[in-house]
CSV table of C-alpha atoms and ligand atoms in Angstrom, one decimal:
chain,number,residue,atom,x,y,z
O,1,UNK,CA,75.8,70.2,111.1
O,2,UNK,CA,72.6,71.5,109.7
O,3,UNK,CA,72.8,69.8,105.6
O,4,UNK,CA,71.6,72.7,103.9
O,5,UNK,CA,74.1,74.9,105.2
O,6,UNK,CA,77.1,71.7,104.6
O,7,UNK,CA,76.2,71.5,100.7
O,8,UNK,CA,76.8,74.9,100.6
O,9,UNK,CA,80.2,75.4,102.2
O,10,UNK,CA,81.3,77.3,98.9
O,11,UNK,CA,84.1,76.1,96.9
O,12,UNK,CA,86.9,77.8,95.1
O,13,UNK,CA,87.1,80.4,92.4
O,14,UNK,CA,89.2,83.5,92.0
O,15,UNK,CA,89.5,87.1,90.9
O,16,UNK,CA,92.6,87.7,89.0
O,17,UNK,CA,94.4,85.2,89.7
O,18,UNK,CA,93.3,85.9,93.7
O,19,UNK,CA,91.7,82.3,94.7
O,20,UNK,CA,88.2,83.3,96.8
O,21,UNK,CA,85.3,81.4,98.3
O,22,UNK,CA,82.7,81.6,94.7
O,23,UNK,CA,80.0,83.5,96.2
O,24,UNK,CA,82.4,86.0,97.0
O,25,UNK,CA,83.4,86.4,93.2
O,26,UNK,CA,79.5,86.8,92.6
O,27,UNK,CA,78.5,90.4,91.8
O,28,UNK,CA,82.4,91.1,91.3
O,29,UNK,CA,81.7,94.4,89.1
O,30,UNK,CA,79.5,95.9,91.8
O,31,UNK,CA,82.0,95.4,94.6
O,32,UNK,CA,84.5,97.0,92.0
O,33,UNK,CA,82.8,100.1,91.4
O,34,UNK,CA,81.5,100.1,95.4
O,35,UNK,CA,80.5,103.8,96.2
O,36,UNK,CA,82.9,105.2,98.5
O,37,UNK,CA,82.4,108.2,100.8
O,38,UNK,CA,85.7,110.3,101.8
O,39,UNK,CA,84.8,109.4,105.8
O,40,UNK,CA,84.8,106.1,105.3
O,41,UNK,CA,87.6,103.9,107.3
O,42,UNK,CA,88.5,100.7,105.4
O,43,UNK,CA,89.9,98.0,108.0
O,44,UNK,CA,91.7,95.7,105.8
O,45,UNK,CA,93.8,92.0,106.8
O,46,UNK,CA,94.5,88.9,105.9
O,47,UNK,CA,91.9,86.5,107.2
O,48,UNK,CA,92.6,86.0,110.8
O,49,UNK,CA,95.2,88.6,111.3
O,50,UNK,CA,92.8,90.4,114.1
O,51,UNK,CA,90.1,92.3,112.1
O,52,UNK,CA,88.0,91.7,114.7
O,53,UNK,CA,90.3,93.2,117.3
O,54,UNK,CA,91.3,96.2,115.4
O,55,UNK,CA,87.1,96.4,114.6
O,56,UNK,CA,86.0,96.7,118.1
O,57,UNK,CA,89.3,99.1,119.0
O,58,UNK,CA,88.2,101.6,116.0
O,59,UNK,CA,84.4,101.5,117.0
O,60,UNK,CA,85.9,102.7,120.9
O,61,UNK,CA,87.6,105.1,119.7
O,62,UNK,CA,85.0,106.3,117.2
O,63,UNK,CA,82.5,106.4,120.2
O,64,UNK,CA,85.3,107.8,122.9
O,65,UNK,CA,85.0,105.0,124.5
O,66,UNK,CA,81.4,104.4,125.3
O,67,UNK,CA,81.4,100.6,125.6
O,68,UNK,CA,77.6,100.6,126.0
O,69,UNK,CA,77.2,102.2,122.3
O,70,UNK,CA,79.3,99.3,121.0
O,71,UNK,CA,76.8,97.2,121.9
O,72,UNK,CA,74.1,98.1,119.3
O,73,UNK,CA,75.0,95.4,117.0
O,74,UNK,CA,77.5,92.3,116.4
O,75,UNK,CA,80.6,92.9,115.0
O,76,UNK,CA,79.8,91.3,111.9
O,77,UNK,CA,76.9,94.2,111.8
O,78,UNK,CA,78.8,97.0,112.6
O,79,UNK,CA,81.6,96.4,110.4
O,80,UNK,CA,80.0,95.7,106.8
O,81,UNK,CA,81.9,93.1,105.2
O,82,UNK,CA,82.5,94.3,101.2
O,83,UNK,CA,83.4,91.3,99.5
O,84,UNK,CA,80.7,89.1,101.2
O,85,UNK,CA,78.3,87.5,99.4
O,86,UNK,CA,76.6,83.9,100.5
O,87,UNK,CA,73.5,81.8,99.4
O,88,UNK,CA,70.4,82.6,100.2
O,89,UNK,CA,69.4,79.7,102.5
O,90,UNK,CA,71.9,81.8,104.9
O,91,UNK,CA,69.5,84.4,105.1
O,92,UNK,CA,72.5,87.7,104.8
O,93,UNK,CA,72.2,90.3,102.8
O,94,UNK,CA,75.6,91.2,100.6
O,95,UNK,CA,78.5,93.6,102.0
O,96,UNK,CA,77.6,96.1,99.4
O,97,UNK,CA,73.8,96.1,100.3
O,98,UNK,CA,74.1,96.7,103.9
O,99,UNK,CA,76.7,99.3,103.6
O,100,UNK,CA,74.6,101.2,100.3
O,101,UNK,CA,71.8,101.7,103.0
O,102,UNK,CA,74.8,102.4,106.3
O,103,UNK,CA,74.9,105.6,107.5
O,104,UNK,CA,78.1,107.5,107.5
O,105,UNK,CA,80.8,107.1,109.0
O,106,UNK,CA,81.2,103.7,107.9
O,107,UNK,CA,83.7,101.2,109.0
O,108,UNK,CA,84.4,98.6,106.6
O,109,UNK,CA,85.8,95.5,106.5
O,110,UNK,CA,87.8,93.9,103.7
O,111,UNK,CA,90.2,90.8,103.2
O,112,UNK,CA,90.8,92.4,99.7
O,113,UNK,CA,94.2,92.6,99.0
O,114,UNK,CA,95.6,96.2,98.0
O,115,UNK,CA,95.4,95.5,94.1
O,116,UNK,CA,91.9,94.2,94.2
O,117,UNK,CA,90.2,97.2,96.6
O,118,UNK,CA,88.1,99.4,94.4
O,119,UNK,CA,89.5,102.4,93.4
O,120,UNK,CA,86.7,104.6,94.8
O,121,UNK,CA,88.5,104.2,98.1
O,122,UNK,CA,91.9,105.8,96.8
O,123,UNK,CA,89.5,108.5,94.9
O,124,UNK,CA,88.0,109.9,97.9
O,125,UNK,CA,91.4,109.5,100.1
O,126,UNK,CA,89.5,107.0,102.6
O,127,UNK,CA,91.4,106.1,105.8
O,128,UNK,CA,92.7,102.7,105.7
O,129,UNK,CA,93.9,100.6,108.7
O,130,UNK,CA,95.6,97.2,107.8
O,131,UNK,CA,96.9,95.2,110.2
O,132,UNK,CA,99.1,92.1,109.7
O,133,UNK,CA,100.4,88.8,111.4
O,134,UNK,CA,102.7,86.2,111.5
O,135,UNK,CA,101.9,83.4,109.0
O,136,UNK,CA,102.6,80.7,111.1
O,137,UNK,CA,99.8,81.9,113.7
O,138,UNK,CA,97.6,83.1,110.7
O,139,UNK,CA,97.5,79.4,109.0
O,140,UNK,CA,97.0,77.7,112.4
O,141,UNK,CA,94.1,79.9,113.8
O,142,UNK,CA,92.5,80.0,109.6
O,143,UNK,CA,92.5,76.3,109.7
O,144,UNK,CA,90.5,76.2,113.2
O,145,UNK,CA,88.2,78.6,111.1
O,146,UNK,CA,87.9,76.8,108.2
O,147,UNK,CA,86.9,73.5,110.2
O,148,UNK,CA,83.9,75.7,112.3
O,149,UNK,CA,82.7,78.2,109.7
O,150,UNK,CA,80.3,76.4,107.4
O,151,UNK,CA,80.0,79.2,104.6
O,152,UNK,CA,84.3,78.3,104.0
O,153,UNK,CA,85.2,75.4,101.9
O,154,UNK,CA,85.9,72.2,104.3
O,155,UNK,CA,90.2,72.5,105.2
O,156,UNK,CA,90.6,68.7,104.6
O,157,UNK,CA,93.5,67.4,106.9
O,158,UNK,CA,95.8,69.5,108.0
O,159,UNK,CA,99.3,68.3,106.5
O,160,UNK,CA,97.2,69.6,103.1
O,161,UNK,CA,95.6,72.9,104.3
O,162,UNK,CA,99.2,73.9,105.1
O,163,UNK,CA,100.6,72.5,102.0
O,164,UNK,CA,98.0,74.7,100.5
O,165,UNK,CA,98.7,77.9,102.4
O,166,UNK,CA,102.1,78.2,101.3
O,167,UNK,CA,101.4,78.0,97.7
O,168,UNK,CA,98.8,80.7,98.3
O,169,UNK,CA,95.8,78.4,97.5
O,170,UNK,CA,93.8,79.4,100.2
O,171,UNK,CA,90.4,82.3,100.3
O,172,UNK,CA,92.6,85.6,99.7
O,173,UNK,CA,95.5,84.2,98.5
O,174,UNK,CA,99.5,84.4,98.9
O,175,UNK,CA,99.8,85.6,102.5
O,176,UNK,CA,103.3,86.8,101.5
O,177,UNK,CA,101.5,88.4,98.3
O,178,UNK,CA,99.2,90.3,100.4
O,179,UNK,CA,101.0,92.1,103.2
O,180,UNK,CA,103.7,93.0,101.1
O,181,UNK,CA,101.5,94.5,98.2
O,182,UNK,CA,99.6,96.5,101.4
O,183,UNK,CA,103.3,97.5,102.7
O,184,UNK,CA,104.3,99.0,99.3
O,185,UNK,CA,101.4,100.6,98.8
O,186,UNK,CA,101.4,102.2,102.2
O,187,UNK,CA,102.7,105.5,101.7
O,188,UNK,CA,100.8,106.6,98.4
O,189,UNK,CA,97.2,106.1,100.9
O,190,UNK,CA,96.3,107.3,104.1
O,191,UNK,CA,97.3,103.8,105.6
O,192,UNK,CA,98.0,103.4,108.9
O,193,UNK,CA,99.8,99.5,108.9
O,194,UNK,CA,99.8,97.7,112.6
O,195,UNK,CA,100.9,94.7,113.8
O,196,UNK,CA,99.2,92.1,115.5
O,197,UNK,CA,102.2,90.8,117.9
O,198,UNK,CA,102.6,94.7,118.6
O,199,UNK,CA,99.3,94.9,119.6
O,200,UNK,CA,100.0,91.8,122.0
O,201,UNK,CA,103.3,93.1,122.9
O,202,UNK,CA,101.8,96.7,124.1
O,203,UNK,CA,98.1,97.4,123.2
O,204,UNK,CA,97.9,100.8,124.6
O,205,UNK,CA,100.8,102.1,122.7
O,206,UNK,CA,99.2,101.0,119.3
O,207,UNK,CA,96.0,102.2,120.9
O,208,UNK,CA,97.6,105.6,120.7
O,209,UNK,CA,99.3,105.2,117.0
O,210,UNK,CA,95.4,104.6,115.9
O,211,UNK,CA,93.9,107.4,117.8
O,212,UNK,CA,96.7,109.5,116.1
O,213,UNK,CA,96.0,108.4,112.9
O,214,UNK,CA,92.2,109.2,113.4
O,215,UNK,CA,92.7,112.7,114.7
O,216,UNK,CA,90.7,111.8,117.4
O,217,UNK,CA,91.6,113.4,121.0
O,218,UNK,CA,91.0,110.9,123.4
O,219,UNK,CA,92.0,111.1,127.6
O,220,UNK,CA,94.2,108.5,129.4
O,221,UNK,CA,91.8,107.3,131.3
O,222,UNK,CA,89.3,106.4,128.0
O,223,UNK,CA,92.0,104.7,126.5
O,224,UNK,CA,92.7,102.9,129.7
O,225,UNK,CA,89.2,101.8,129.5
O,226,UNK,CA,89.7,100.8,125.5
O,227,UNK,CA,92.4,99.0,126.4
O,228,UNK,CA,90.7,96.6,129.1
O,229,UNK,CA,87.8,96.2,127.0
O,230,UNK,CA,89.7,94.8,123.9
O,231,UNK,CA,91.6,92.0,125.8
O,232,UNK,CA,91.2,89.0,124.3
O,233,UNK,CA,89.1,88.0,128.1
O,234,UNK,CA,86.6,90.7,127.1
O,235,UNK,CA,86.1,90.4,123.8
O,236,UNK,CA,85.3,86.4,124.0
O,237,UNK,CA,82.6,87.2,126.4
O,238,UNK,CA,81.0,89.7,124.8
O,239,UNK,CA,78.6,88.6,122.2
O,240,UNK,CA,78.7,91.3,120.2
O,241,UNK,CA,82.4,90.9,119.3
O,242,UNK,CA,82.6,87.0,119.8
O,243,UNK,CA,80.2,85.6,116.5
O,244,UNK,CA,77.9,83.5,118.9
O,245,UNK,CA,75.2,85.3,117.4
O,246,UNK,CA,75.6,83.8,114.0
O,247,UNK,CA,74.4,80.4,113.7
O,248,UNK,CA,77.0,79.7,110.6
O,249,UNK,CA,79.5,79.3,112.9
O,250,UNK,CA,79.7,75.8,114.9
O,251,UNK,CA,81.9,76.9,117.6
O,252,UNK,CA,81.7,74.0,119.8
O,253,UNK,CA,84.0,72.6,117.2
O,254,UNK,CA,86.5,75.5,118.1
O,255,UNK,CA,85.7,79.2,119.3
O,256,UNK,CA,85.9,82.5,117.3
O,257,UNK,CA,87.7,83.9,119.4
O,258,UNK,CA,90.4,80.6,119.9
O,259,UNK,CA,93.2,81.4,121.9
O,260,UNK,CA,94.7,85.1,120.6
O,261,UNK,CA,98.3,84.5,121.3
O,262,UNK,CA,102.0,84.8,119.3
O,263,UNK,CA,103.1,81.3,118.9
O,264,UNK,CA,100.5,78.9,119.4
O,265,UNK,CA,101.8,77.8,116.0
O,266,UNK,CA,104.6,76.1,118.0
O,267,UNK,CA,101.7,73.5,119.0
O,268,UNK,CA,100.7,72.5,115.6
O,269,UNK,CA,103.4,72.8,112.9
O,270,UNK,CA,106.3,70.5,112.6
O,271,UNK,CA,110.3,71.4,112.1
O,272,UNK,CA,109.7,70.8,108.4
O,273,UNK,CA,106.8,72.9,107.8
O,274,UNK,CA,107.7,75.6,109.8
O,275,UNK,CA,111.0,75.3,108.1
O,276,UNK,CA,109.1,75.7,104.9
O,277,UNK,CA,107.6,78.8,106.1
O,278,UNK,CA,111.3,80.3,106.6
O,279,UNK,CA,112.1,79.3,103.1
O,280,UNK,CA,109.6,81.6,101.7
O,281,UNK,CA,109.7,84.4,104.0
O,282,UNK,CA,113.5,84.6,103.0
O,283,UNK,CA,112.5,84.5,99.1
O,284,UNK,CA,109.9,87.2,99.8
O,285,UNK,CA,111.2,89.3,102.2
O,286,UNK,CA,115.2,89.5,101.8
O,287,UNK,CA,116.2,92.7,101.5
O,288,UNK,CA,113.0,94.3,102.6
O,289,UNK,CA,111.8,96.3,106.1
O,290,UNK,CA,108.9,94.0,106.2
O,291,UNK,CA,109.6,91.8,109.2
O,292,UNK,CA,107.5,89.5,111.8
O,293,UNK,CA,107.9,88.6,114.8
O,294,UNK,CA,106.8,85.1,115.5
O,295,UNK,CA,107.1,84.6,119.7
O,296,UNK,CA,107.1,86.9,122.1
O,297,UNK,CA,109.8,87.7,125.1
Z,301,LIG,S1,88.3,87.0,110.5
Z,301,LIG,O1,87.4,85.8,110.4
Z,301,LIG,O2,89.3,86.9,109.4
Z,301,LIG,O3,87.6,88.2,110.6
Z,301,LIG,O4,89.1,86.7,111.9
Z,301,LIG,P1,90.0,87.8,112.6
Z,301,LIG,O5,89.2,88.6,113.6
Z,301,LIG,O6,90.9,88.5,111.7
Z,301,LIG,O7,91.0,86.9,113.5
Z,301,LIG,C1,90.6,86.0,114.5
Z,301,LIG,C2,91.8,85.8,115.4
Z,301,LIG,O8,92.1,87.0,116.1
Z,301,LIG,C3,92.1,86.7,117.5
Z,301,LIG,N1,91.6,87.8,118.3
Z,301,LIG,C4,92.3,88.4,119.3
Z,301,LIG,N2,93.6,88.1,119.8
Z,301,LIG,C5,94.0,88.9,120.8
Z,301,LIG,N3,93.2,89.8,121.5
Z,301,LIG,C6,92.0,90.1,121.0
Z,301,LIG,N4,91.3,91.0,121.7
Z,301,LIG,C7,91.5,89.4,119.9
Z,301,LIG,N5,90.3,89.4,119.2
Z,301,LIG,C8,90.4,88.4,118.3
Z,301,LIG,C9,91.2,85.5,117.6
Z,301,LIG,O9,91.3,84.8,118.8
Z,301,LIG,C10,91.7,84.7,116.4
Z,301,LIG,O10,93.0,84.2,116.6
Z,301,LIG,P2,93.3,82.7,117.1
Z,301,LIG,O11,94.7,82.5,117.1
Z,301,LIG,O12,92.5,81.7,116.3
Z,301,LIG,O13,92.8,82.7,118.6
C-alpha cells in the first residue's frame, strides 16, 4: 500500500452530531448551500446499500437503454459525489466542483442523511431516489470496504467495527437513524424509496417503479436489456461501474463489487451480534411500516 495515500486514510469528525470521514466535513458551508437545479436526480443511501446499482440503473434509463453511452465515464464520474472531498495527493477534484461545471441533467450521489441534504434540493422539488438495505449485509460488505478503500479510516478488527456500527460510530452514522429519517421524510419530497433485497428479489419490477417515477416511457424489450446489464455478473466486469479505474481502491484485498447477495451476513456475524442487531431494530422500528428483509426465499 502506496504510504502517502496510508497516512492519509482520514480520520473521524462529524457534522451535527453525524460522525464523517474529516475531509468530508471540509468546505461544509459550500456543500450546504450546493446550487441545485430543478432536473437534478439526487440518488441517496447509506454507504453500501447499492448506490452503485441504482447509479448505473438510472443512467439506463436516462439514456433508454443505450449501454454504449454509459460507457463515457466511471461511475464515480458520472455520478458526482456531493459530500466528497479528499487530500490533494489523491489527485480529485471536490463533489461540488465537478458538478458546478456538470451539465444538466445531473445525477448525484449522496450518503447524506435526509436532515443534513441542502435545502436547495427541497427548493427546486429535485427527484430523489434512496434506496435502503438490511444492516446486517450493509456492516458486513462496509467493513470489506473499509479494509480496501484507502481514503476511509482503517476498520480495526472486526469484533470492534461491528461494535461500532451499532452505536452509529461509523462514516454517516446510525444506520437505523438514517433510513428512518429518509422514510419519514418520504412523502413531503419527490422520493421514490427502493429496496435493495427487492431489487434482488425481482429487478425488473423495481426497474419499472423507477422508470415510473422518472416519467420516462421505456419498451419491454429496453428494460429487458437494463435488466441484464445491471446484474451483479455485468456490472463486476464492466469497468466503468466496477471502481478498477481508481487506484484508491486496493481491490485485491477484496473487490468493489464483493459478492451482491441477501445474507452473506450469515457468514460473518455471530448469534450474539446478530442478536444485537434484533435488539435495536425492535427499539427503532416497533410499531413502524419500515421493515427488512434479511434472506431471501
Ligand atoms: S458505496 O461505496 O457506498 O457507493 O457502495 P454501494 O455501491 O452502495 O454498495 C456496494 C455493494 O452493492 C453491491 N452491488 C450489487 N449487488 C447486486 N447487484 C448489483 N448489480 C450490484 N452492484 C453493486 C456490491 O457488490 C456491494 O455489496 P457487497 O455485499 O459488498 O457485495
Amino acid at each position: 500500500m502506496d504510504d502517502v495515500h496510508e497516512k492519509s486514510r482520514g480520520k473521524m469528525s462529524s457534522v451535527e452530531g453525524v460522525p464523517m470521514v474529516e475531509y468530508f466535513v471540509a468546505n461544509w458551508e459550500e456543500k450546504q448551500n450546493f446550487e441545485t437545479r430543478p432536473d437534478d436526480l439526487l440518488l441517496a443511501t447509506y454507504p453500501k446499500a447499492g448506490t452503485t446499482w441504482i447509479q448505473e440503473i438510472t443512467d439506463l434509463v436516462y439514456s433508454n437503454g443505450d449501454v454504449n453511452f454509459c460507457q463515457r465515464a466511471p461511475s464515480y464520474i458520472r455520478f458526482p459525489f456531493l459530500e466528497f472531498t479528499v487530500p490533494p495527493s489523491f489527485n480529485r477534484q471536490s463533489g461540488v466542483d465537478i458538478l458546478n461545471k456538470m451539465e444538466s441533467p445531473r445525477m448525484i450521489k449522496t450518503h447524506l442523511p435526509y436532515q443534513l441534504v441542502p435545502k436547495g434540493f427541497w427548493e427546486k422539488d429535485c427527484k430523489v431516489i434512496y434506496v435502503a438495505r438490511n444492516a446486517k449485509d450493509i456492516v458486513v460488505s462496509y467493513y470489506y470496504f473499509g479494509l480496501m478503500d484507502e481514503t476511509e479510516p482503517h476498520p480495526g478488527t472486526w469484533e470492534t467495527y461491528v461494535e461500532r456500527f451499532l452505536a452509529g460510530k461509523l462514516g454517516w452514522g446510525s444506520w437505523w437513524d438514517h433510513v428512518k429519517g429518509w422514510w419519514e421524510n418520504k412523502d413531503k419530497h419527490p422520493i421514490l424509496y427502493l429496496f435493495y433485497e427487492d431489487m434482488k428479489e425481482n429487478l425488473q419490477r423495481e426497474v419499472q417503479k423507477i422508470i415510473k417515477f422518472l416519467e420516462k416511457d421505456i419498451s419491454d424489450e429496453v428494460i429487458d436489456k437494463i435488466v441484464h446489464h445491471t446484474s451483479f455478473d455485468s456490472m463486476k466486469t464492466n469497468k466503468m461501474t466496477n471502481y478498477s479505474t481508481l487506484p484508491s481502491m486496493n481491490q485485491s484485498i477484496s473487490p468493489f463489487l464483493r459478492k451482491g447477495e441477501v445474507g452473506d451476513w450469515k457468514n460473518h456475524l455471530t448469534v450474539a451480534q446478530s442478536e444485537a442487531f434484533d435488539a435495536l431494530y425492535d427499539k427503532h422500528f416497533t410499531g413502524r411500516s419500515l421493515k427488512f428483509k434479511h434472506t431471501l426465499p
